[in-house]
Amino acid sequence: MLDDFRLSGSSRILFPRTGGDTLEAVLLNTSGGLTGGDDFDTDIVADSHSQLTLTTQAAERAYRSIDTRPARIHTSIKVHDCAQVNWLPQETIIFDGAHVDRSLTVDLDPSARFLLVEPMIFGRTAMGETVHDAAITDRITIRRNARVLFADRIAFTGDVQAHLDRPAIANGNRAMAALLYSAPDAECHLAPLRDLLPDTCGVSLIREGLIFARLLAEDGHALRQSLLPALRHLRGTDLPRTWIL
C-alpha cells in the first residue's frame, strides 16, 4: 500500500501487477538519459513489515556533457523495522564525455533487510565505444541505527579506459557491479556466492550481517551472466521482468 506518492520532472514510476506480497516499482526517466546539469532526487521510505522491490525500465545512459555541471543523481532510502527493500536498477552506461555525480544513502532500522546491486558499463564494446574522457563519482553509504556500516567510493577522471586497464583496478574489464546484502542471515550466503561467481569477482563478509561483492566483466553481457544467478540466490526468487525482457 502506498501512503504518499509524488513525482516531478522526467521521473516516472510504474507499478506492474506481480501477484505477490512484494510491491514492485519500476523507475523511468522519460528524458532518455543523463547529461550535464540534470538533477534527479529520489526519496523512498519502506514502512515496517513492508516489502519493496525497485528496478528500472531499462539501462540508464550517461551521455556526453556540454555543461560545466555534472549530472547529479541522489537517492535516499529509509527501511523501517521488519521491512525489506531490494534496490535492483539495471546498468548505467557511461559514454565518452560523461560527467556524473551519483550517490545512494540507505538508512536501516535494526531488523530491516536490504539487497542492492549497482551495475556500471564503460562504453558499449559491441558498438566499438571506449571512454577516454569522463568524470564519474559514485558513492554508496549504508547506515544502521545512524551508524555507518558500509561506504563505497568510486571516482574516475580523464582517460577512464586507461584507469580500467590497470591490473589493480579492472585489468581491462569494462563492466563492473557492486552487490550488497544486509540481513541477519548474510553470513549463510558467503560460500554459495563464492561458488556462483567467477574469478573476476570477489565477495566478503564485511561485518556481521553484511556481505559485499565486487564484480568485473569484459562487457555488459558477461556481467549479467554473473549477476543474475547471484541476485536470484540472494533474493530467493526471480528478478523483475524488466531484467529479462
Short mmCIF file of C-alpha atoms in Angstrom, two decimals:
data_model
loop_
_atom_site.label_atom_id
_atom_site.label_comp_id
_atom_site.label_asym_id
_atom_site.label_seq_id
_atom_site.Cartn_x
_atom_site.Cartn_y
_atom_site.Cartn_z
CA MET A 1 0.00 0.00 0.00
CA LEU A 2 1.26 3.48 -0.88
CA ASP A 3 0.90 6.15 1.81
CA ASP A 4 2.47 9.03 -0.11
CA PHE A 5 3.46 9.33 -3.76
CA ARG A 6 4.79 12.37 -5.62
CA LEU A 7 6.56 12.89 -8.95
CA SER A 8 8.03 15.81 -10.85
CA GLY A 9 10.13 16.48 -13.94
CA SER A 10 11.03 13.49 -16.11
CA SER A 11 10.87 10.94 -13.26
CA ARG A 12 8.10 8.37 -13.52
CA ILE A 13 7.26 5.13 -11.70
CA LEU A 14 5.29 2.14 -12.97
CA PHE A 15 3.73 -0.47 -10.69
CA PRO A 16 3.39 -3.78 -12.55
CA ARG A 17 0.98 -6.38 -11.22
CA THR A 18 3.15 -9.16 -9.82
CA GLY A 19 0.58 -11.09 -7.81
CA GLY A 20 2.93 -11.46 -4.83
CA ASP A 21 3.29 -9.86 -1.42
CA THR A 22 6.12 -7.60 -2.57
CA LEU A 23 5.32 -4.23 -4.11
CA GLU A 24 7.35 -3.77 -7.29
CA ALA A 25 8.17 -0.32 -8.65
CA VAL A 26 9.84 0.39 -12.00
CA LEU A 27 11.66 3.72 -12.20
CA LEU A 28 11.62 5.50 -15.55
CA ASN A 29 13.49 8.56 -16.83
CA THR A 30 11.38 9.92 -19.70
CA SER A 31 14.19 12.23 -20.88
CA GLY A 32 16.02 9.23 -22.33
CA GLY A 33 19.29 9.65 -20.45
CA LEU A 34 21.51 11.89 -18.34
CA THR A 35 23.75 14.80 -19.23
CA GLY A 36 25.44 17.74 -17.53
CA GLY A 37 23.13 19.93 -15.46
CA ASP A 38 20.47 17.25 -14.90
CA ASP A 39 19.38 16.86 -11.28
CA PHE A 40 17.50 13.79 -10.03
CA ASP A 41 16.44 13.23 -6.41
CA THR A 42 14.62 10.08 -5.28
CA ASP A 43 13.45 9.59 -1.70
CA ILE A 44 11.99 6.23 -0.67
CA VAL A 45 10.58 5.09 2.68
CA ALA A 46 9.56 1.48 3.39
CA ASP A 47 7.31 1.23 6.44
CA SER A 48 7.53 -1.59 8.97
CA HIS A 49 6.69 -5.10 7.66
CA SER A 50 6.57 -3.90 4.04
CA GLN A 51 8.40 -5.47 1.09
CA LEU A 52 9.52 -3.32 -1.82
CA THR A 53 11.50 -4.07 -4.96
CA LEU A 54 12.72 -1.15 -7.06
CA THR A 55 14.19 -1.53 -10.52
CA THR A 56 14.42 0.43 -13.77
CA GLN A 57 12.66 0.00 -17.10
CA ALA A 58 15.97 -0.18 -18.99
CA ALA A 59 19.63 0.70 -18.68
CA GLU A 60 20.30 4.34 -17.81
CA ARG A 61 22.59 6.26 -20.16
CA ALA A 62 25.04 8.97 -19.15
CA TYR A 63 25.77 10.96 -22.32
CA ARG A 64 28.48 13.48 -23.21
CA SER A 65 28.12 16.67 -21.17
CA ILE A 66 28.48 20.14 -22.64
CA ASP A 67 27.63 21.73 -19.29
CA THR A 68 30.23 22.51 -16.63
CA ARG A 69 27.90 20.97 -14.03
CA PRO A 70 27.66 17.20 -13.68
CA ALA A 71 24.50 15.16 -13.98
CA ARG A 72 23.59 14.79 -10.32
CA ILE A 73 21.65 11.72 -9.11
CA HIS A 74 20.89 11.37 -5.41
CA THR A 75 18.85 8.51 -3.97
CA SER A 76 17.85 8.19 -0.32
CA ILE A 77 16.21 5.03 1.06
CA LYS A 78 14.84 4.52 4.56
CA VAL A 79 13.90 0.97 5.61
CA HIS A 80 11.95 0.58 8.86
CA ASP A 81 11.94 -2.43 11.18
CA CYS A 82 10.90 -5.80 9.72
CA ALA A 83 10.79 -4.32 6.20
CA GLN A 84 12.81 -5.39 3.17
CA VAL A 85 13.89 -3.32 0.17
CA ASN A 86 15.53 -4.71 -2.96
CA TRP A 87 17.31 -1.93 -4.90
CA LEU A 88 17.87 -3.52 -8.32
CA PRO A 89 18.45 -0.89 -11.03
CA GLN A 90 19.70 -2.08 -14.40
CA GLU A 91 23.05 -0.95 -15.77
CA THR A 92 24.24 2.64 -16.04
CA ILE A 93 26.08 3.00 -19.36
CA ILE A 94 28.82 5.64 -19.33
CA PHE A 95 29.51 7.33 -22.67
CA ASP A 96 32.65 9.23 -23.63
CA GLY A 97 32.48 12.78 -22.28
CA ALA A 98 30.02 11.96 -19.48
CA HIS A 99 30.12 13.93 -16.24
CA VAL A 100 28.17 12.23 -13.43
CA ASP A 101 27.93 12.69 -9.68
CA ARG A 102 25.82 9.91 -8.14
CA SER A 103 25.12 8.99 -4.53
CA LEU A 104 22.97 6.43 -2.73
CA THR A 105 22.31 6.71 1.01
CA VAL A 106 20.46 3.94 2.86
CA ASP A 107 19.27 4.11 6.48
CA LEU A 108 18.24 0.80 8.05
CA ASP A 109 16.38 0.16 11.29
CA PRO A 110 17.74 -2.70 13.47
CA SER A 111 15.70 -5.51 11.87
CA ALA A 112 15.49 -4.11 8.32
CA ARG A 113 16.78 -6.13 5.35
CA PHE A 114 18.34 -4.65 2.23
CA LEU A 115 19.61 -6.01 -1.11
CA LEU A 116 21.48 -3.76 -3.54
CA VAL A 117 23.05 -4.00 -6.96
CA GLU A 118 24.63 -1.14 -8.92
CA PRO A 119 25.97 -2.22 -12.34
CA MET A 120 28.04 0.15 -14.47
CA ILE A 121 29.29 -0.24 -18.05
CA PHE A 122 32.01 1.98 -19.55
CA GLY A 123 31.19 2.14 -23.26
CA ARG A 124 29.39 -0.47 -25.33
CA THR A 125 32.00 -2.86 -26.69
CA ALA A 126 29.63 -4.13 -29.40
CA MET A 127 29.46 -0.57 -30.76
CA GLY A 128 33.22 -0.07 -30.58
CA GLU A 129 32.89 2.59 -27.86
CA THR A 130 35.72 3.48 -25.49
CA VAL A 131 35.57 6.01 -22.66
CA HIS A 132 38.70 8.15 -22.91
CA ASP A 133 37.39 11.35 -21.33
CA ALA A 134 34.85 11.39 -18.49
CA ALA A 135 34.37 12.37 -14.86
CA ILE A 136 32.46 9.88 -12.72
CA THR A 137 31.87 9.97 -8.97
CA ASP A 138 29.78 7.24 -7.35
CA ARG A 139 29.10 6.96 -3.61
CA ILE A 140 27.20 4.32 -1.61
CA THR A 141 26.62 4.73 2.13
CA ILE A 142 24.74 2.22 4.29
CA ARG A 143 23.81 3.09 7.88
CA ARG A 144 22.04 1.13 10.60
CA ASN A 145 20.81 3.00 13.67
CA ALA A 146 22.63 6.09 12.33
CA ARG A 147 25.94 4.19 12.40
CA VAL A 148 27.84 3.78 9.14
CA LEU A 149 28.07 0.08 8.27
CA PHE A 150 29.48 0.42 4.78
CA ALA A 151 30.83 3.13 2.50
CA ASP A 152 31.98 2.65 -1.08
CA ARG A 153 33.52 5.37 -3.25
CA ILE A 154 34.44 5.27 -6.94
CA ALA A 155 35.96 8.19 -8.83
CA PHE A 156 37.28 8.24 -12.40
CA THR A 157 38.56 11.39 -14.11
CA GLY A 158 40.14 11.75 -17.52
CA ASP A 159 41.01 8.68 -19.57
CA VAL A 160 38.73 6.14 -17.88
CA GLN A 161 39.81 3.26 -20.10
CA ALA A 162 43.44 3.83 -19.10
CA HIS A 163 42.37 3.51 -15.46
CA LEU A 164 40.34 0.37 -16.18
CA ASP A 165 43.32 -1.20 -17.96
CA ARG A 166 45.41 -1.11 -14.77
CA PRO A 167 45.65 -4.59 -13.20
CA ALA A 168 44.90 -3.26 -9.72
CA ILE A 169 41.66 -1.58 -10.89
CA ALA A 170 39.86 -3.62 -13.55
CA ASN A 171 42.58 -5.38 -15.60
CA GLY A 172 40.96 -4.22 -18.85
CA ASN A 173 37.38 -5.12 -17.98
CA ARG A 174 34.75 -2.55 -18.97
CA ALA A 175 31.82 -3.61 -16.78
CA MET A 176 31.54 -3.71 -13.01
CA ALA A 177 28.91 -4.02 -10.32
CA ALA A 178 28.55 -3.57 -6.59
CA LEU A 179 26.41 -6.23 -4.88
CA LEU A 180 25.44 -5.86 -1.22
CA TYR A 181 23.15 -7.78 1.13
CA SER A 182 22.43 -6.63 4.68
CA ALA A 183 20.38 -9.05 6.79
CA PRO A 184 20.84 -11.33 9.83
CA ASP A 185 21.45 -14.35 7.55
CA ALA A 186 24.11 -12.64 5.40
CA GLU A 187 26.91 -14.98 6.52
CA CYS A 188 24.98 -18.02 5.23
CA HIS A 189 25.29 -16.68 1.68
CA LEU A 190 29.07 -16.21 1.65
CA ALA A 191 30.05 -19.70 0.46
CA PRO A 192 27.21 -20.06 -2.07
CA LEU A 193 28.05 -16.70 -3.66
CA ARG A 194 31.73 -17.61 -3.94
CA ASP A 195 30.69 -20.78 -5.75
CA LEU A 196 28.39 -18.85 -8.12
CA LEU A 197 30.74 -16.01 -9.04
CA PRO A 198 33.73 -16.30 -11.46
CA ASP A 199 37.34 -15.48 -10.65
CA THR A 200 36.91 -11.85 -11.77
CA CYS A 201 34.64 -11.26 -8.76
CA GLY A 202 35.30 -11.06 -5.04
CA VAL A 203 32.86 -11.45 -2.16
CA SER A 204 33.44 -10.81 1.55
CA LEU A 205 31.57 -10.71 4.81
CA ILE A 206 32.34 -7.08 5.68
CA ARG A 207 30.86 -7.38 9.16
CA GLU A 208 28.20 -9.41 10.90
CA GLY A 209 25.01 -9.16 8.87
CA LEU A 210 26.57 -7.53 5.78
CA ILE A 211 28.01 -9.20 2.69
CA PHE A 212 29.56 -7.34 -0.26
CA ALA A 213 30.78 -8.37 -3.69
CA ARG A 214 32.56 -6.50 -6.46
CA LEU A 215 32.04 -7.96 -9.91
CA LEU A 216 34.15 -7.33 -13.02
CA ALA A 217 33.44 -8.48 -16.56
CA GLU A 218 34.61 -7.74 -20.07
CA ASP A 219 31.23 -6.31 -21.13
CA GLY A 220 27.61 -5.95 -20.07
CA HIS A 221 26.56 -9.37 -21.36
CA ALA A 222 29.26 -11.16 -19.38
CA LEU A 223 28.41 -9.09 -16.31
CA ARG A 224 24.77 -10.20 -16.44
CA GLN A 225 25.81 -13.83 -16.72
CA SER A 226 27.49 -13.45 -13.33
CA LEU A 227 24.94 -11.13 -11.75
CA LEU A 228 21.69 -12.95 -12.49
CA PRO A 229 22.44 -16.18 -10.59
CA ALA A 230 23.81 -14.21 -7.63
CA LEU A 231 20.78 -11.93 -7.46
CA ARG A 232 18.35 -14.84 -7.77
CA HIS A 233 20.14 -16.59 -4.93
CA LEU A 234 20.07 -13.58 -2.60
CA ARG A 235 16.51 -12.58 -3.47
CA GLY A 236 15.20 -16.13 -3.25
CA THR A 237 13.09 -15.65 -6.37
CA ASP A 238 13.40 -14.49 -9.97
CA LEU A 239 14.25 -10.92 -10.95
CA PRO A 240 11.73 -8.30 -12.11
CA ARG A 241 10.58 -8.87 -15.67
CA THR A 242 12.34 -5.75 -16.94
CA TRP A 243 15.66 -7.52 -16.28
CA ILE A 244 14.83 -10.44 -18.57
CA LEU A 245 12.80 -8.81 -21.38
#
